[in-house]
C-alpha cells in the first residue's frame, strides 16, 4: 500500500502480522468485517521478521509450531525438527500464499499513537509514516517480546565503540559474518545461547559476559527424513488437538505425580525419559510439583546439573555454567534449548566473564572495560539483553483511554486486566499475548488460535449485534489481578528475577505478567465469562 493522508474507516485494526494477527485477519475478513493489519516490519512473521540473528531457532518442535487453522498443516513440512528463522519465514510465505494475507497488511508502518474518541466510540490510530485510521475496535497482536531492552551501559549511547554492536532483536536483515572476528556476547537468554553456539565456530575469539547462567536443556535437533515426515503427518491431528488442553500449549504435559513421593530410582527414570526425549519435556513434562515444592525442584536441578557438568572439561567453568547450588529454582526462568552450548566452552577461543565477580563498567572505543580495570578489545558486540516483555510492547505506544490517561501511566504501579485481554478505561481495545494471559507461558501458535478464537467470538458478537462499545470493568480487572496473584503465590516463580515478573527491567513493578494457571483453566475462565453474557465487561 502507498502512504496516504486519507483517513480510512475500519471495523477492526490489528497491530502486528505474526501468528495472532494473521489468524485474526483471516477470520474477521471471512466474516465480512473491514479489517487491516499495521506491521512495523517489511514482511509477515512478527517476531520472526526481527529474529534473524545467527542461530535464531524455534524452541518448539516444528510440527507443533504451526497453525491447525483450516488444516494448513497438511501441505507444509519443516525440514528440521526445530526450525531455524529462515524456515519459519518460509512458513509465513506459505501462509500468505494460502490465505492471501499481505493484500490487507500495511508494512513498514509502526503504530505510534492510539487515542480513544469518546463521542464516536472509535480509536484514532496514527503511524510512523503519517497514516491515520479510525477503527471501532483496536486489537494489538504484539507478542510478548516486541520491545527490546537495551541496558544503560555507559559509553553505549555515545557511539564510542569503533566496532559494531547490535541487539539480537534488531539484527541487520542482511546478516553479519563472525569469521575471524573478536566477538562479545552480553546476556544469557535464548538469543545469547544461540549466538554463542554460532559464533564459537567461526570467531577468532568469543567472550560471553554472564550474570546468571542459563539452565539450558538439550534440544535434540535433527533433520527430518521422509519417514519422519510421514509419521508426523499421521500423528499430527491428534497432537494439534492435544496442545489446546495442556498447561503450556504443547503436546505433552506435567506428570500427574509428585517427585517427593517417589523413590530415587523411580524419580530418575522419569527424568531420564524426559531428558532423552529432548526439548522442553524436562521442564514441562516432568513432575507436577517441580515448580511448587523446593525439594522436588532441587531433585530436578541436581539431575540437570550433573548431566550438564559432565559436558564441561574445566571444573571452574563448570561451576560458573552449572553451579553446585542453583542460582534460582529450576524452571522459573525460561530455559533455552541448546545443541552444543556447553561444549563450546571447551574450545580455546571461547571465554566467560562472570559479571557477579567482575561487573561491566563501560563500552570503550576498543571494546569493554570491566570493574577490575581490564579492557578487552572486540570487533563486534551482541546485546542479548532481552525484552521489556509482555506489557512493554503495549506501553511503548502512546495509547490513551477515555479520560486521556496514558496506558503506561495506568500500569506504572502494575498491570491490571480482565482475562488478560482488556483493561478498564480503554474501551474497544482487546489485546492478544498481553499481560495476565497465557502469553509467555504458551506455545505461540496455540495461543494465537485459542486467544484468537476468543477475540473473534467477542468481536463477532459485538459487530453482529450492532454494539459499539465493550470495556472491562474496574471490579473485573481487580478480581482477575487478584486471581493471578493467588495462582502464583504457592509457586516458586517469585524466587527469581525473571522477565516473567518484570524484574529484568529497572523500575518495572514485580508481578507475574503471564497467566500461571495453565491453558485449560484460562479457557474455562473465558467460557465462564462468555456464558454469563461476557461477565466482567460493560457492553453498550
Coordinates of C-alpha atoms in Angstrom, one line a residue:
X1 CA 0.0 0.0 0.0
X2 CA 1.2 3.5 -0.7
X3 CA 1.4 6.1 2.0
X4 CA -1.7 8.3 2.2
X5 CA -3.1 11.0 4.4
X6 CA -6.7 9.9 3.8
X7 CA -8.4 8.7 7.0
X8 CA -9.6 5.2 6.5
X9 CA -12.6 3.8 8.5
X10 CA -12.3 0.2 9.7
X11 CA -14.3 -2.1 11.9
X12 CA -11.0 -3.6 13.3
X13 CA -7.4 -2.5 13.1
X14 CA -4.9 -5.2 14.0
X15 CA -1.3 -4.3 15.1
X16 CA 1.3 -7.0 14.2
X17 CA 1.5 -9.6 11.4
X18 CA 2.6 -12.6 13.4
X19 CA 0.6 -15.7 14.1
X20 CA -2.1 -13.9 16.0
X21 CA -2.5 -11.0 13.6
X22 CA -2.8 -13.4 10.6
X23 CA -5.3 -15.6 12.4
X24 CA -7.4 -12.6 13.3
X25 CA -7.3 -11.1 9.8
X26 CA -8.3 -14.2 8.0
X27 CA -11.2 -15.0 10.3
X28 CA -12.6 -11.5 10.6
X29 CA -12.3 -10.8 6.9
X30 CA -14.1 -14.0 6.1
X31 CA -17.0 -12.9 8.4
X32 CA -17.4 -9.8 6.3
X33 CA -15.7 -7.2 8.5
X34 CA -13.4 -4.4 7.3
X35 CA -10.1 -5.2 8.9
X36 CA -6.4 -4.4 8.2
X37 CA -3.0 -5.0 9.8
X38 CA -0.4 -2.4 10.5
X39 CA 3.0 -4.1 10.7
X40 CA 6.3 -2.4 11.6
X41 CA 8.4 -4.9 9.6
X42 CA 8.6 -5.2 5.9
X43 CA 7.3 -8.9 5.8
X44 CA 5.0 -11.1 7.6
X45 CA 6.2 -13.0 10.6
X46 CA 6.0 -10.8 13.7
X47 CA 9.0 -11.7 15.9
X48 CA 10.3 -13.9 13.1
X49 CA 10.9 -10.8 10.9
X50 CA 13.1 -9.3 13.6
X51 CA 14.7 -12.6 14.9
X52 CA 17.3 -13.2 12.2
X53 CA 20.5 -13.2 14.3
X54 CA 22.9 -16.1 13.8
X55 CA 21.5 -19.3 15.4
X56 CA 17.9 -18.0 15.8
X57 CA 15.8 -21.1 16.1
X58 CA 12.4 -22.1 17.4
X59 CA 12.4 -23.8 20.8
X60 CA 9.2 -25.8 19.9
X61 CA 9.2 -28.8 17.7
X62 CA 8.3 -27.7 14.2
X63 CA 5.2 -29.9 13.7
X64 CA 3.6 -28.1 16.8
X65 CA 4.9 -24.7 15.8
X66 CA 2.3 -24.1 13.1
X67 CA -1.4 -23.4 12.8
X68 CA -4.1 -26.0 12.8
X69 CA -6.4 -23.4 11.3
X70 CA -8.0 -24.6 8.0
X71 CA -5.9 -27.7 8.0
X72 CA -2.9 -25.6 6.8
X73 CA -0.6 -28.3 8.2
X74 CA -1.5 -30.8 5.5
X75 CA 0.6 -29.1 2.9
X76 CA 3.5 -27.9 5.0
X77 CA 6.7 -29.5 6.2
X78 CA 9.6 -28.1 8.2
X79 CA 13.0 -29.7 7.2
X80 CA 14.3 -29.6 10.8
X81 CA 12.7 -30.8 14.0
X82 CA 13.4 -27.4 15.5
X83 CA 13.2 -24.9 12.5
X84 CA 15.6 -22.0 12.2
X85 CA 14.4 -18.5 11.4
X86 CA 14.7 -18.9 7.7
X87 CA 12.3 -21.9 7.7
X88 CA 9.8 -20.0 9.9
X89 CA 9.9 -17.2 7.4
X90 CA 9.3 -19.7 4.6
X91 CA 6.3 -20.9 6.6
X92 CA 4.8 -17.3 6.7
X93 CA 5.4 -17.1 3.0
X94 CA 3.4 -20.3 2.7
X95 CA 0.6 -18.8 4.9
X96 CA 0.5 -15.7 2.7
X97 CA 0.2 -17.8 -0.4
X98 CA -2.7 -19.9 1.1
X99 CA -4.6 -17.1 2.9
X100 CA -3.7 -14.0 0.8
X101 CA -2.8 -12.0 3.9
X102 CA -0.4 -9.3 2.5
X103 CA -3.1 -7.6 0.5
X104 CA -4.6 -6.3 3.7
X105 CA -1.3 -5.5 5.5
X106 CA 0.4 -2.2 5.6
X107 CA 4.1 -3.0 6.0
X108 CA 6.8 -0.7 7.4
X109 CA 4.1 1.0 9.4
X110 CA 4.8 1.3 13.1
X111 CA 1.8 2.4 15.2
X112 CA 2.9 5.3 17.4
X113 CA -0.3 6.5 19.0
X114 CA -3.9 5.3 19.5
X115 CA -6.4 7.7 21.2
X116 CA -10.0 6.7 22.1
X117 CA -12.6 9.2 20.8
X118 CA -15.4 9.1 23.4
X119 CA -18.1 10.7 21.2
X120 CA -17.7 8.3 18.3
X121 CA -16.6 5.2 20.3
X122 CA -13.7 4.9 17.9
X123 CA -9.9 4.7 18.1
X124 CA -7.9 7.3 16.2
X125 CA -4.6 5.5 15.3
X126 CA -1.5 7.2 14.0
X127 CA 1.5 5.5 12.5
X128 CA 5.1 6.4 11.9
X129 CA 4.6 7.1 8.1
X130 CA 1.9 9.7 8.8
X131 CA -1.0 7.4 8.3
X132 CA -4.2 7.9 10.4
X133 CA -7.1 5.4 10.6
X134 CA -10.3 5.3 12.6
X135 CA -11.4 1.9 13.8
X136 CA -14.2 0.7 16.0
X137 CA -12.0 -1.9 17.6
X138 CA -8.3 -1.9 18.1
X139 CA -6.6 -5.3 18.5
X140 CA -2.9 -5.2 19.3
X141 CA -1.2 -8.6 18.4
X142 CA 2.3 -7.5 19.6
X143 CA 3.6 -10.7 21.1
X144 CA 5.4 -10.9 24.4
X145 CA 8.8 -9.9 23.0
X146 CA 8.2 -6.8 20.9
X147 CA 10.1 -4.2 22.9
X148 CA 13.9 -5.0 23.0
X149 CA 15.7 -3.9 26.2
X150 CA 19.0 -2.1 25.7
X151 CA 20.6 -1.6 29.2
X152 CA 22.1 1.8 30.0
X153 CA 25.7 0.7 29.7
X154 CA 28.0 3.8 30.0
X155 CA 29.5 4.6 26.6
X156 CA 27.0 2.6 24.6
X157 CA 24.8 5.6 23.8
X158 CA 27.8 7.8 23.0
X159 CA 28.8 5.7 19.9
X160 CA 32.3 5.4 21.3
X161 CA 32.8 1.8 20.2
X162 CA 34.8 1.6 16.9
X163 CA 33.4 -1.8 16.0
X164 CA 29.7 -2.5 15.6
X165 CA 27.1 -3.6 18.0
X166 CA 23.5 -4.9 17.7
X167 CA 20.7 -6.1 19.9
X168 CA 19.8 -9.6 18.8
X169 CA 16.2 -8.5 18.2
X170 CA 17.3 -5.6 16.0
X171 CA 19.8 -7.6 13.9
X172 CA 20.7 -6.4 10.3
X173 CA 18.5 -8.2 7.8
X174 CA 21.4 -9.0 5.6
X175 CA 23.3 -10.7 8.4
X176 CA 26.8 -10.4 9.8
X177 CA 29.9 -12.6 9.4
X178 CA 31.7 -13.6 12.6
X179 CA 34.6 -15.2 10.8
X180 CA 37.9 -14.2 12.3
X181 CA 36.3 -11.6 14.5
X182 CA 36.6 -10.9 18.2
X183 CA 33.0 -11.2 19.4
X184 CA 31.4 -10.3 22.8
X185 CA 28.0 -11.6 23.8
X186 CA 26.3 -9.8 26.7
X187 CA 23.4 -11.8 28.2
X188 CA 22.5 -15.4 28.6
X189 CA 18.9 -15.7 27.5
X190 CA 17.8 -17.8 24.5
X191 CA 19.4 -15.4 22.0
X192 CA 22.7 -15.3 23.9
X193 CA 22.9 -19.1 24.0
X194 CA 22.1 -19.4 20.3
X195 CA 24.6 -16.7 19.3
X196 CA 27.4 -18.3 21.4
X197 CA 26.8 -21.6 19.6
X198 CA 27.2 -20.0 16.2
X199 CA 30.0 -17.6 16.9
X200 CA 32.1 -20.2 18.7
X201 CA 32.5 -22.0 15.3
X202 CA 33.8 -19.0 13.3
X203 CA 35.0 -16.3 15.6
X204 CA 38.7 -15.8 16.4
X205 CA 37.7 -15.1 20.0
X206 CA 34.3 -15.2 21.7
X207 CA 33.7 -13.9 25.2
X208 CA 30.4 -14.3 27.0
X209 CA 29.6 -11.8 29.7
X210 CA 27.3 -13.7 32.1
X211 CA 25.4 -12.5 35.1
X212 CA 23.1 -15.6 35.6
X213 CA 23.8 -19.0 34.0
X214 CA 21.1 -20.3 31.7
X215 CA 19.8 -23.7 32.8
X216 CA 19.6 -24.7 29.2
X217 CA 18.2 -28.1 28.0
X218 CA 19.4 -30.4 25.2
X219 CA 17.3 -29.6 22.1
X220 CA 17.6 -33.0 20.4
X221 CA 17.8 -31.3 17.0
X222 CA 17.8 -33.4 13.8
X223 CA 16.9 -33.2 10.1
X224 CA 13.6 -34.8 9.4
X225 CA 13.7 -37.7 7.0
X226 CA 10.9 -38.7 4.6
X227 CA 9.9 -41.4 7.0
X228 CA 9.8 -38.9 9.9
X229 CA 7.6 -36.6 7.8
X230 CA 5.2 -39.4 7.0
X231 CA 4.9 -40.4 10.7
X232 CA 4.4 -36.8 11.7
X233 CA 1.5 -36.3 9.2
X234 CA -0.2 -39.5 10.7
X235 CA 0.1 -38.3 14.3
X236 CA -0.4 -34.5 13.8
X237 CA -4.2 -34.2 14.0
X238 CA -4.1 -35.8 17.5
X239 CA -1.0 -33.8 18.5
X240 CA -2.6 -30.5 17.4
X241 CA -5.8 -31.4 19.3
X242 CA -3.9 -32.2 22.5
X243 CA -1.9 -29.0 22.6
X244 CA -5.1 -27.0 23.3
X245 CA -5.6 -29.0 26.6
X246 CA -2.2 -28.9 28.2
X247 CA -0.7 -26.3 30.6
X248 CA 1.6 -24.6 28.0
X249 CA 0.0 -25.5 24.7
X250 CA 2.4 -28.3 23.8
X251 CA 1.5 -31.9 23.0
X252 CA 2.8 -33.1 26.4
X253 CA 2.1 -32.1 30.0
X254 CA 3.3 -32.5 33.6
X255 CA 3.4 -36.0 35.0
X256 CA 0.4 -36.3 37.4
X257 CA 2.6 -37.3 40.4
X258 CA 5.0 -35.7 42.8
X259 CA 8.7 -36.2 42.8
X260 CA 8.8 -36.1 46.6
X261 CA 6.6 -39.2 46.8
X262 CA 8.9 -41.4 44.7
X263 CA 12.0 -43.4 45.4
X264 CA 15.1 -42.0 43.8
X265 CA 15.3 -44.7 41.1
X266 CA 11.6 -44.1 40.2
X267 CA 12.2 -40.4 40.1
X268 CA 15.3 -40.6 38.0
X269 CA 13.6 -42.9 35.5
X270 CA 11.1 -40.1 34.7
X271 CA 13.8 -37.6 34.5
X272 CA 15.8 -39.9 32.1
X273 CA 12.8 -40.3 29.8
X274 CA 12.2 -36.6 29.6
X275 CA 15.9 -35.9 29.1
X276 CA 16.2 -38.3 26.3
X277 CA 13.0 -37.1 24.6
X278 CA 14.6 -33.6 24.5
X279 CA 13.3 -30.1 24.2
X280 CA 11.1 -28.7 27.0
X281 CA 9.9 -32.1 28.3
X282 CA 12.4 -31.9 31.1
X283 CA 10.8 -28.6 32.1
X284 CA 7.1 -29.0 31.4
X285 CA 6.8 -32.8 31.1
X286 CA 8.2 -33.9 34.5
X287 CA 6.6 -33.9 37.9
X288 CA 3.6 -31.7 38.8
X289 CA 5.3 -30.5 42.0
X290 CA 8.5 -29.3 40.3
X291 CA 7.5 -25.6 40.2
X292 CA 5.9 -25.7 43.6
X293 CA 7.9 -27.9 46.0
X294 CA 11.5 -26.8 46.8
X295 CA 12.6 -30.4 47.4
X296 CA 11.1 -31.6 44.1
X297 CA 12.7 -28.6 42.3
X298 CA 16.1 -29.4 43.8
X299 CA 15.9 -33.0 42.5
X300 CA 15.3 -31.7 39.0
X301 CA 18.1 -29.2 39.3
X302 CA 20.6 -31.8 40.6
X303 CA 19.8 -34.1 37.6
X304 CA 20.2 -31.2 35.2
X305 CA 23.4 -30.0 36.9
X306 CA 25.2 -33.4 36.9
X307 CA 24.3 -34.1 33.3
X308 CA 25.5 -30.7 32.2
X309 CA 28.7 -30.5 34.2
X310 CA 29.8 -33.8 32.6
X311 CA 30.0 -32.0 29.3
X312 CA 32.3 -29.2 30.5
X313 CA 36.0 -30.0 30.8
X314 CA 37.2 -27.2 33.1
X315 CA 35.8 -27.5 36.7
X316 CA 36.0 -23.8 37.4
X317 CA 33.9 -23.1 34.2
X318 CA 31.5 -25.9 35.1
X319 CA 30.9 -24.2 38.4
X320 CA 30.0 -20.9 36.6
X321 CA 27.8 -22.6 34.0
X322 CA 26.1 -25.2 36.2
X323 CA 26.7 -24.2 39.8
X324 CA 26.7 -26.7 42.6
X325 CA 24.0 -24.5 44.3
X326 CA 21.2 -23.4 42.0
X327 CA 21.2 -19.7 41.1
X328 CA 17.4 -19.8 41.3
X329 CA 14.8 -22.6 41.3
X330 CA 14.9 -24.7 38.2
X331 CA 12.3 -23.7 35.5
X332 CA 11.2 -20.4 37.0
X333 CA 13.2 -18.7 34.3
X334 CA 12.5 -19.9 30.8
X335 CA 15.2 -22.5 29.9
X336 CA 16.8 -22.2 26.5
X337 CA 17.2 -25.2 24.2
X338 CA 20.8 -25.8 23.1
X339 CA 22.7 -28.1 20.8
X340 CA 26.4 -27.7 21.8
X341 CA 26.4 -24.6 24.0
X342 CA 28.3 -26.2 26.9
X343 CA 30.9 -27.9 24.6
X344 CA 31.7 -24.5 23.1
X345 CA 33.3 -23.5 26.4
X346 CA 35.8 -26.4 26.0
X347 CA 37.3 -24.5 23.0
X348 CA 40.4 -22.3 23.3
X349 CA 38.7 -19.4 21.5
X350 CA 35.8 -19.2 24.0
X351 CA 35.9 -17.4 27.3
X352 CA 33.4 -16.5 30.1
X353 CA 33.4 -13.3 32.2
X354 CA 31.3 -13.6 35.4
X355 CA 29.7 -10.2 35.9
X356 CA 29.0 -11.0 39.5
X357 CA 32.7 -11.1 40.2
X358 CA 33.8 -8.6 37.6
X359 CA 30.9 -6.1 36.7
X360 CA 30.9 -4.5 33.3
X361 CA 31.9 -0.9 33.7
X362 CA 31.6 0.7 30.2
X363 CA 31.8 0.4 26.5
X364 CA 35.0 1.9 25.2
X365 CA 36.5 2.7 21.8
X366 CA 38.2 -0.6 21.7
X367 CA 35.7 -2.8 23.4
X368 CA 34.5 -3.5 27.0
X369 CA 36.0 -2.3 30.3
X370 CA 35.3 -4.2 33.4
X371 CA 35.5 -3.1 37.1
X372 CA 38.8 -4.8 37.6
X373 CA 40.4 -2.3 35.1
X374 CA 40.7 -4.8 32.3
X375 CA 39.8 -3.6 28.8
X376 CA 39.0 -6.4 26.3
X377 CA 39.1 -5.5 22.6
X378 CA 36.3 -6.6 20.3
X379 CA 35.2 -6.2 16.7
X380 CA 31.6 -6.9 17.5
X381 CA 29.3 -6.8 20.5
X382 CA 26.0 -8.7 20.5
X383 CA 23.5 -7.5 23.1
X384 CA 21.4 -10.5 24.1
X385 CA 19.7 -8.5 26.8
X386 CA 16.1 -9.5 26.3
X387 CA 12.9 -7.5 26.3
X388 CA 10.6 -5.3 28.3
X389 CA 8.4 -8.4 28.0
X390 CA 4.7 -9.0 27.8
X391 CA 3.5 -5.4 28.7
X392 CA 6.3 -3.5 27.1
X393 CA 5.0 -3.6 23.6
X394 CA 1.7 -2.0 24.6
X395 CA 3.2 0.6 26.9
X396 CA 5.7 1.7 24.2
X397 CA 2.8 3.1 22.2
X398 CA 1.0 6.3 23.1
X399 CA -2.3 4.6 24.0
X400 CA -4.8 6.9 25.7
X401 CA -8.2 5.9 27.0
X402 CA -11.5 7.6 27.8
X403 CA -10.1 10.4 30.1
X404 CA -6.9 10.8 28.2
X405 CA -5.0 8.5 30.6
X406 CA -1.8 7.0 29.1
X407 CA -1.8 3.2 29.3
X408 CA 1.8 3.2 30.6
X409 CA 0.8 5.6 33.4
X410 CA -2.2 3.4 34.4
X411 CA 0.1 0.4 34.6
X412 CA 3.0 2.3 36.2
X413 CA 2.3 0.6 39.5
X414 CA 1.4 -2.8 38.0
X415 CA -0.7 -4.2 35.1
X416 CA -4.4 -4.8 35.7
X417 CA -6.5 -6.6 33.1
X418 CA -9.6 -8.7 32.7
X419 CA -8.9 -12.1 31.3
X420 CA -5.6 -10.8 30.0
X421 CA -7.3 -9.2 27.0
X422 CA -8.7 -5.8 28.2
X423 CA -8.2 -3.1 30.8
X424 CA -10.7 -0.7 32.3
X425 CA -10.8 2.8 30.8
X426 CA -9.6 1.6 27.4
X427 CA -12.8 0.6 25.6
X428 CA -12.8 -1.4 22.4
X429 CA -9.2 -2.5 22.8
X430 CA -8.7 -6.2 23.0
X431 CA -5.1 -7.4 23.0
X432 CA -3.5 -10.8 22.4
X433 CA -0.4 -12.2 24.1
X434 CA -1.0 -9.5 26.6
X435 CA -0.2 -9.3 30.3
X436 CA -2.1 -11.8 32.6
X437 CA -2.9 -14.0 29.6
X438 CA -1.1 -17.3 28.8
X439 CA 1.3 -15.3 26.7
X440 CA 4.9 -16.2 27.5
X441 CA 3.8 -19.5 29.2
X442 CA 2.2 -20.8 26.0
X443 CA 3.4 -22.2 22.6
X444 CA 2.9 -19.2 20.2
X445 CA 0.6 -20.7 17.5
X446 CA -1.5 -22.4 20.2
X447 CA -2.0 -19.2 22.0
X448 CA -2.7 -17.3 18.7
X449 CA -5.5 -19.7 17.8
X450 CA -7.1 -20.1 21.2
X451 CA -6.9 -16.5 22.3
X452 CA -7.7 -15.6 18.7
X453 CA -10.9 -17.5 18.7
X454 CA -11.9 -15.8 21.9
X455 CA -11.3 -12.3 20.4
X456 CA -13.1 -13.2 17.1
X457 CA -16.1 -14.5 19.1
X458 CA -16.3 -11.3 21.1
X459 CA -15.9 -9.1 18.1
X460 CA -18.4 -11.1 16.1
X461 CA -20.9 -10.8 19.0
X462 CA -20.3 -7.1 19.2
X463 CA -20.3 -6.3 15.5
X464 CA -23.1 -8.7 14.6
X465 CA -25.4 -7.2 17.2
X466 CA -24.8 -3.6 16.5
X467 CA -22.8 -3.0 19.7
X468 CA -20.4 -0.1 19.5
X469 CA -18.5 -0.5 22.8
X470 CA -17.0 -3.0 25.2
X471 CA -15.0 -2.2 28.2
X472 CA -13.6 -4.2 31.1
X473 CA -14.9 -3.1 34.5
X474 CA -12.6 -1.9 37.2
X475 CA -14.1 -4.6 39.5
X476 CA -13.4 -7.4 37.0
X477 CA -9.8 -6.3 36.4
X478 CA -9.1 -6.2 40.2
X479 CA -10.6 -9.6 40.6
X480 CA -8.5 -11.0 37.7
X481 CA -5.3 -9.5 39.0
X482 CA -6.1 -11.0 42.4
X483 CA -6.7 -14.3 40.8
X484 CA -3.3 -14.3 39.0
X485 CA -1.6 -13.3 42.3
X486 CA -3.3 -16.1 44.1
X487 CA -2.3 -18.7 41.5
X488 CA 1.4 -17.7 41.5
X489 CA 1.7 -17.4 45.3
X490 CA 2.3 -21.1 46.0
X491 CA 4.7 -21.5 43.1
X492 CA 8.5 -20.8 43.0
X493 CA 8.2 -18.2 40.2
X494 CA 8.6 -15.2 42.5
X495 CA 12.0 -16.6 43.7
X496 CA 13.8 -15.5 40.6
X497 CA 14.4 -12.1 38.9
X498 CA 13.0 -13.0 35.5
X499 CA 11.1 -11.3 32.7
X500 CA 8.1 -13.4 33.7
X501 CA 7.7 -11.0 36.6
X502 CA 9.2 -7.9 35.0
X503 CA 12.3 -8.0 37.3
X504 CA 14.7 -7.6 34.3
X505 CA 13.6 -4.0 33.7
X506 CA 14.8 -1.4 36.2
X507 CA 11.8 0.3 37.9
X508 CA 9.2 -2.1 36.5
X509 CA 6.8 -3.4 39.2
X510 CA 7.5 -7.0 40.1
X511 CA 4.4 -9.1 39.5
X512 CA 3.5 -12.2 37.5
X513 CA 2.9 -11.0 33.9
X514 CA 1.7 -14.3 32.4
X515 CA -1.3 -16.3 33.5
X516 CA 0.1 -19.1 35.7
X517 CA -3.0 -21.3 35.8
X518 CA -2.4 -23.1 32.6
X519 CA -4.3 -23.1 29.3
X520 CA -7.2 -25.3 30.4
X521 CA -8.1 -23.2 33.4
X522 CA -7.7 -20.0 31.3
X523 CA -10.1 -21.3 28.7
X524 CA -12.6 -22.3 31.4
X525 CA -12.5 -18.8 32.8
X526 CA -13.2 -17.3 29.4
X527 CA -16.1 -19.7 28.8
X528 CA -17.5 -18.8 32.2
X529 CA -17.4 -15.1 31.3
X530 CA -18.9 -15.7 27.8
X531 CA -21.7 -17.9 29.3
X532 CA -22.7 -15.1 31.6
X533 CA -23.1 -12.5 28.8
X534 CA -19.4 -11.6 28.9
X535 CA -19.3 -11.0 32.6
X536 CA -16.7 -8.5 33.6
X537 CA -17.3 -6.4 30.5
X538 CA -19.6 -3.5 30.1
X539 CA -21.2 -3.7 26.6
X540 CA -23.3 -1.0 25.1

